[in-house]
Short mmCIF file of C-alpha atoms in Angstrom, two decimals:
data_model
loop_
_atom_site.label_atom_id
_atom_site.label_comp_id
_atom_site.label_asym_id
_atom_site.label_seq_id
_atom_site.Cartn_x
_atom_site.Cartn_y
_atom_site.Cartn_z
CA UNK G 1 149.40 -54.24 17.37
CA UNK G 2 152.11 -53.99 14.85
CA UNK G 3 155.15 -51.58 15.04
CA UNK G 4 153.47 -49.05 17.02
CA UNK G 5 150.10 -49.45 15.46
CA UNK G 6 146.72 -50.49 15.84
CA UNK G 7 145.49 -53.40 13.42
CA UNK G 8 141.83 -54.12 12.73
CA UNK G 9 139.91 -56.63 10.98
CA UNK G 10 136.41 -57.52 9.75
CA UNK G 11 134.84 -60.12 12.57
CA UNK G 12 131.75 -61.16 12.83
CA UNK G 13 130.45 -63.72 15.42
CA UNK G 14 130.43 -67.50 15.16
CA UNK G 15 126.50 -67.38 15.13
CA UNK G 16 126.30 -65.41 11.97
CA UNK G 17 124.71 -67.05 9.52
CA UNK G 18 125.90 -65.01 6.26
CA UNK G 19 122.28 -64.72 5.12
CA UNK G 20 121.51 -60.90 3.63
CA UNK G 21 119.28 -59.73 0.60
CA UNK G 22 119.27 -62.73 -1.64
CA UNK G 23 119.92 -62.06 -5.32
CA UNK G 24 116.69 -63.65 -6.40
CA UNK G 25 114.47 -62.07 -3.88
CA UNK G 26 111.71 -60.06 -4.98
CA UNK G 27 113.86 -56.60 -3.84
CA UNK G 28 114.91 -53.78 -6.34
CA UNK G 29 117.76 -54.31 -8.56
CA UNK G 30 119.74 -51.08 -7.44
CA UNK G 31 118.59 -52.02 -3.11
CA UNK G 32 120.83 -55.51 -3.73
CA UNK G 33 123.59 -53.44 -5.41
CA UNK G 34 123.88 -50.72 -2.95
CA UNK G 35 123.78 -53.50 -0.08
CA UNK G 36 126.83 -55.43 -1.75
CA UNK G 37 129.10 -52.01 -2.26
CA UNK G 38 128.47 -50.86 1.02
CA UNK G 39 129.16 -54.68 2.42
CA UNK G 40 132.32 -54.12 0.62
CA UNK G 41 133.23 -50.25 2.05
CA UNK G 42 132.44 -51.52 5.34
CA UNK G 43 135.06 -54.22 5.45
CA UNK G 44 137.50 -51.91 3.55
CA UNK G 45 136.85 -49.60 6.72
CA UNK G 46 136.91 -51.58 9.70
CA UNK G 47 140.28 -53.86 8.11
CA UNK G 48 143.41 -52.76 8.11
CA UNK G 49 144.97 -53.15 4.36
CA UNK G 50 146.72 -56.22 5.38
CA UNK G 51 143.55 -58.17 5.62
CA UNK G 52 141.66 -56.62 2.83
CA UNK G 53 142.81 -59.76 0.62
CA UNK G 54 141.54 -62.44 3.05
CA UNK G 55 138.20 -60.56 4.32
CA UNK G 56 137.92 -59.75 0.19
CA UNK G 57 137.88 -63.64 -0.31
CA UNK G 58 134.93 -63.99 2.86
CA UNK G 59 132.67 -61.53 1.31
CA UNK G 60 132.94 -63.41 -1.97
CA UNK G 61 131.58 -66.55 -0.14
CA UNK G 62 129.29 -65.05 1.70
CA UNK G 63 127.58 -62.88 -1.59
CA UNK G 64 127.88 -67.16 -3.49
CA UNK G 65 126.45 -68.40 -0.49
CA UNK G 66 122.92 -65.52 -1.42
CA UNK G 67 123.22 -66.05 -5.26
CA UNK G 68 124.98 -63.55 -6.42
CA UNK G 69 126.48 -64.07 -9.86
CA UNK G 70 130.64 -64.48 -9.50
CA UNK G 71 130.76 -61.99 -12.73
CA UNK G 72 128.66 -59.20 -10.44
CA UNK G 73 131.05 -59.38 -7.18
CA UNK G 74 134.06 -59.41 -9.64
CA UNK G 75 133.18 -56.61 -10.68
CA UNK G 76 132.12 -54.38 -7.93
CA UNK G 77 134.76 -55.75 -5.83
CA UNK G 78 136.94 -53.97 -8.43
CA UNK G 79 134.94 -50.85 -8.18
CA UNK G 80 136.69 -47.31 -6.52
CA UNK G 81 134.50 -46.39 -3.28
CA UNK G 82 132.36 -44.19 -3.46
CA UNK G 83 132.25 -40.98 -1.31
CA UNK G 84 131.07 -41.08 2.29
CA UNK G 85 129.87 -37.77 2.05
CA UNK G 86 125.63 -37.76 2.17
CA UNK G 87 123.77 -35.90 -1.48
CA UNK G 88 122.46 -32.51 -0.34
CA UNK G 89 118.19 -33.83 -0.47
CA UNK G 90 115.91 -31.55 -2.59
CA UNK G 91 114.44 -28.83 -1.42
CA UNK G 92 110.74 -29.50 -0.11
CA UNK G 93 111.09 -33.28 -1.25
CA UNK G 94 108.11 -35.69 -0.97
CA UNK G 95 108.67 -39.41 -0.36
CA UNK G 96 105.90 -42.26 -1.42
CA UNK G 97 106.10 -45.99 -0.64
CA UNK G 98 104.76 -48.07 -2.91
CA UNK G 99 104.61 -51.86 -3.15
CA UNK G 100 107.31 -53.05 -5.20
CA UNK G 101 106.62 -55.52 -8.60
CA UNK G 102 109.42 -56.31 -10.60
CA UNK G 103 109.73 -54.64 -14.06
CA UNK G 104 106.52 -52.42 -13.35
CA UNK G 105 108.17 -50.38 -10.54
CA UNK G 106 111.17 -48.85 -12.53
CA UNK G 107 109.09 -48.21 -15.15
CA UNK G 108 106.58 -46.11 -12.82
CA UNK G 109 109.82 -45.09 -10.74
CA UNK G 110 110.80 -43.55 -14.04
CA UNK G 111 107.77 -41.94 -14.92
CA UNK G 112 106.52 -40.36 -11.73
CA UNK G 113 109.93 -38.92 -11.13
CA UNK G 114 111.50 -37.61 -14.18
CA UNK G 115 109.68 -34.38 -14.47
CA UNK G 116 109.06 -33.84 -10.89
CA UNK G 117 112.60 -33.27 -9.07
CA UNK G 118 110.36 -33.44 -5.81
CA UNK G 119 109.02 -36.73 -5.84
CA UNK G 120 110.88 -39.72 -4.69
CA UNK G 121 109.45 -43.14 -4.34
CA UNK G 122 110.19 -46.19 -2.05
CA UNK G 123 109.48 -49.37 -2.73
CA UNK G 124 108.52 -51.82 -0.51
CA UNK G 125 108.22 -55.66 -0.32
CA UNK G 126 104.68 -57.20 0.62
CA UNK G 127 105.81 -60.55 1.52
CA UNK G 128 108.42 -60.24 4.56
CA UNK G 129 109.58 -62.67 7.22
CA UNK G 130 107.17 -61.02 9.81
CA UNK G 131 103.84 -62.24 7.81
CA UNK G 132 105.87 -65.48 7.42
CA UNK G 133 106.62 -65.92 11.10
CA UNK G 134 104.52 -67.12 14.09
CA UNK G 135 103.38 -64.62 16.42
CA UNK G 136 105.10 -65.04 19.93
CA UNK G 137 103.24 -62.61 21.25
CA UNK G 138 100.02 -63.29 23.62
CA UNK G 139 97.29 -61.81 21.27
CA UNK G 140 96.09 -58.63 22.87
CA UNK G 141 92.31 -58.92 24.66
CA UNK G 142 89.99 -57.20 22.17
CA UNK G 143 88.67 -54.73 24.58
CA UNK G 144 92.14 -53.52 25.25
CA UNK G 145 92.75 -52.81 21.50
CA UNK G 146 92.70 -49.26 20.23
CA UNK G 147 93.00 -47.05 17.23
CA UNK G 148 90.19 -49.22 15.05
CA UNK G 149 86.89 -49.31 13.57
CA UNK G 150 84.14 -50.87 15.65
CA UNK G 151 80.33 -53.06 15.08
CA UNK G 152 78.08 -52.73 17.44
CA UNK G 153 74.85 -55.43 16.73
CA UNK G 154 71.37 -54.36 17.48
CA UNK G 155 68.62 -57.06 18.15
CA UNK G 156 66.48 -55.61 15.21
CA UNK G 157 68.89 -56.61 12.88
CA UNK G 158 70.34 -53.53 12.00
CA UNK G 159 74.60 -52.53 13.47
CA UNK G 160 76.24 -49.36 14.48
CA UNK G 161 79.83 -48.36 13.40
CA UNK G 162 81.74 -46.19 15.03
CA UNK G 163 85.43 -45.20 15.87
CA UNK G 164 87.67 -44.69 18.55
CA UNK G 165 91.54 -43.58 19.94
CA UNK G 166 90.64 -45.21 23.12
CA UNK G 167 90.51 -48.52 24.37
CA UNK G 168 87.62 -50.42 22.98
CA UNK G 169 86.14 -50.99 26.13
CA UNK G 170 86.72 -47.06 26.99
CA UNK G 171 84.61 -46.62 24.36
CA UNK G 172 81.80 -49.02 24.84
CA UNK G 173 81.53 -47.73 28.25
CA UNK G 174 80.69 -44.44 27.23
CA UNK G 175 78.07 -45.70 24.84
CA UNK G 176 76.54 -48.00 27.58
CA UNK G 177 76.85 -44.69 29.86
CA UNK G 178 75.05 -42.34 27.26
CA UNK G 179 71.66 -45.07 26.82
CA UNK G 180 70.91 -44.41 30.60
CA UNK G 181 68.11 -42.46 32.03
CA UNK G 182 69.50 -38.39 32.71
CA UNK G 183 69.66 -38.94 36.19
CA UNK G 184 72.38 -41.94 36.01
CA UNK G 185 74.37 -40.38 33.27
CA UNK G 186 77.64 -39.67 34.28
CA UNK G 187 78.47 -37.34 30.90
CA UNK G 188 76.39 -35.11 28.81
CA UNK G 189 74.23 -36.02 25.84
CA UNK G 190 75.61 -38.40 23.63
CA UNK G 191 74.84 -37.35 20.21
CA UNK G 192 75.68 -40.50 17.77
CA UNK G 193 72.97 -42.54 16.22
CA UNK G 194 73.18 -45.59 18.80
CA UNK G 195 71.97 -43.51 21.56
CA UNK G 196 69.18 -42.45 19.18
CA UNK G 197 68.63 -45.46 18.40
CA UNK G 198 68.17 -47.09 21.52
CA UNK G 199 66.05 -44.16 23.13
CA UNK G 200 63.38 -45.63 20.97
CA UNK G 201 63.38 -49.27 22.66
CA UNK G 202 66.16 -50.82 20.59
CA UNK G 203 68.78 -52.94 22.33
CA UNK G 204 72.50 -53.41 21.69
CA UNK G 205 74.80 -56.68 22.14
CA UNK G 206 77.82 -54.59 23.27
CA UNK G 207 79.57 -57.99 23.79
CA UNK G 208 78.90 -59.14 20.00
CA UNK G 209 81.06 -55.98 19.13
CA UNK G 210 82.93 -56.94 16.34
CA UNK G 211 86.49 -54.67 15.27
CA UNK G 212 86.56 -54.09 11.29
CA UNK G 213 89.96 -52.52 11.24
CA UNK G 214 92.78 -50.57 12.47
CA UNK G 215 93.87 -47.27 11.92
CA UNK G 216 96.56 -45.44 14.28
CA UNK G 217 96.16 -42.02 12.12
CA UNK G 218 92.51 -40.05 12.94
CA UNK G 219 91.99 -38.58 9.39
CA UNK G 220 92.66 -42.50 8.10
CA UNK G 221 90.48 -43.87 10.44
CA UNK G 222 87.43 -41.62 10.09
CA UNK G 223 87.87 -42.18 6.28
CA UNK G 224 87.91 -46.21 7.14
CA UNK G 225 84.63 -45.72 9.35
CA UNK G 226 83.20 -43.83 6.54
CA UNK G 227 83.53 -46.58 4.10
CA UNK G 228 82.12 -48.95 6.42
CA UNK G 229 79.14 -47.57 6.50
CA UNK G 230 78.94 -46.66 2.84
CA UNK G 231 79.42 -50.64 2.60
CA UNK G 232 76.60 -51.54 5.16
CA UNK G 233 74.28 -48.38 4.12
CA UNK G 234 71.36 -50.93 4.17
CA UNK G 235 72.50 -52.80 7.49
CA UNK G 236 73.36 -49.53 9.57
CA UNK G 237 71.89 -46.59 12.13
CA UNK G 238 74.28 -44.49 11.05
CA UNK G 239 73.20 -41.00 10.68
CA UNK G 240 73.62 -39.33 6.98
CA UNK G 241 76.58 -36.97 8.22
CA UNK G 242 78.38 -39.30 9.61
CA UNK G 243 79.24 -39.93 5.85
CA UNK G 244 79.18 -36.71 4.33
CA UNK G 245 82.48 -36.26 3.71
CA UNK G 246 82.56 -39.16 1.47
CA UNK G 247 82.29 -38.41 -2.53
CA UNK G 248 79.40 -40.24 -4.03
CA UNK G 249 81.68 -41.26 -6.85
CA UNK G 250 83.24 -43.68 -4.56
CA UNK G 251 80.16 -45.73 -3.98
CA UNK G 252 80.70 -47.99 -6.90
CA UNK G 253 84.28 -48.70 -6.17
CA UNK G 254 83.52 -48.92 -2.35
CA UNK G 255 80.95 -51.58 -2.90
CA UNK G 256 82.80 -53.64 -5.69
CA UNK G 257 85.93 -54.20 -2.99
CA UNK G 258 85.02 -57.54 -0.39
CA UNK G 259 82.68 -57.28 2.62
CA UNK G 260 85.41 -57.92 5.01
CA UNK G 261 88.76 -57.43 3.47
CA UNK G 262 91.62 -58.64 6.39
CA UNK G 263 92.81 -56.40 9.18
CA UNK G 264 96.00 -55.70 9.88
CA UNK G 265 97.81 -57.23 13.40
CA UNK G 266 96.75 -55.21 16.33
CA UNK G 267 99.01 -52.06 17.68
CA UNK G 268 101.83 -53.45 20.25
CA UNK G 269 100.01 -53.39 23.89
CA UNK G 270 103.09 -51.61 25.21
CA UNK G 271 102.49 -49.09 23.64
CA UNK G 272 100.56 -45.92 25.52
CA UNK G 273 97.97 -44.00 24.53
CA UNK G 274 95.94 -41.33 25.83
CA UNK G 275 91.81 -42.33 26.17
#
């Protein structure tokens, strides 16, 4: 406190490491721009205009220390602030993330957007620290898992794949439920192909089930089972509807793409859902 008054100043704790968006990462140009100027209204804010000199001179080391060039904080350190107030968004704007690739993505930034006032695009980095990092998380039991696209193996050779919200178990429950005789069932007819299928003497390795992929959204993840068993037609029971929302002119592309393309990481086990 000085002559009556409150003094503040830019502090950050010993632990910080000064590491931010590095000027040679794979991020777009204007994301590592926009992260220095509002590194440098920040300070401005929080320090009184006493200490705007010395924090001035920490920012610079900090912005060397991630490769920026000294001509590029020179010059936005010299820079007038910008306004604080927020850009009234479009009316009825649509937003699409898309992987970013240097060079490529202005150019299709530029060319999706300039006649459509409506369309704004996100880019988004495929490598991150989180692939990069170990998983300290116990891996989640697969019959616990949820939201995915399932393979169930028959002993004739042939599979059935299905889909599910629930738990996986939840749902191989009800399929062990519907191949009963009436009398034991606890729930009506079961109308999917693997009850069909095992009415006529077949028999299922429910603990061979195998998970092909996750999908938290339904629409998504019926269009993921679908093109599962487009890829398998020749391996599957599946019934003809279960794929007859599925254009036909997909099959070449469908079957070009690999047999078992990688899954993403399961859903976080804390999180609830309904069966």
């Amino acid at each position: 406190m000085s002559c009556g008054k409150i003094e503040t100043k830019w502090w950050q704790k010993p632990q910080n490491k000064g590491r931010y968006i590095n000027y040679q990462s794979q991020c777009p140009y204007h994301q590592k721009i926009n992260f220095v100027q509002n590194l440098i209204n920040r300070v401005r804010t929080l320090s009184s205009p006493k200490f705007h000199k010395e924090c001035e001179n920490k920012i610079v080391d900090i912005l060397l220390l991630n490769n920026y060039p000294h001509y590029l904080i020179c010059k936005l350190l010299k820079q007038k602030p910008k306004s604080s107030e927020p850009s009234s968004p479009t009316q009825n704007s649509k937003f699409y993330s898309l992987t970013y690739v240097k060079h490529l993505s202005e150019k299709l930034n530029k060319v999706l957007t300039s006649n459509n006032e409506t369309s704004k695009i996100a880019f988004k980095n495929h490598a991150t620290i989180n692939k990069i990092l170990s998983k300290t998380k116990d891996p989640v039991q697969k019959d616990l898992q949820s939201d995915l696209v399932y393979q169930i193996p028959c002993e004739c050779g042939l599979s059935y794949i299905g889909q599910t919200h629930s738990h996986l178990k939840v749902r191989i429950r009800d399929h062990k439920n519907s191949i009963k005789p009436e009398q034991n069932r606890r729930n009506g007819p079961d109308p999917t192909a693997l009850c069909t299928h095992a009415k006529l003497g077949h028999t299922f390795d429910f603990d061979k089930t195998k998970i092909l992929t996750f999908e938290t959204q339904k629409f998504k993840r019926e269009l993921k089972e679908m093109i599962s068993i487009e890829r398998n037609k020749n391996k599957v029971i599946n019934k003809r509807n279960d794929v007859q929302n599925l254009s036909k002119c997909y099959s070449n592309l469908i079957n070009s793409t690999p047999r078992n393309p990688p899954i993403r990481r399961p859903p976080d086990p804390n999180h609830s859902r309904a069966d």
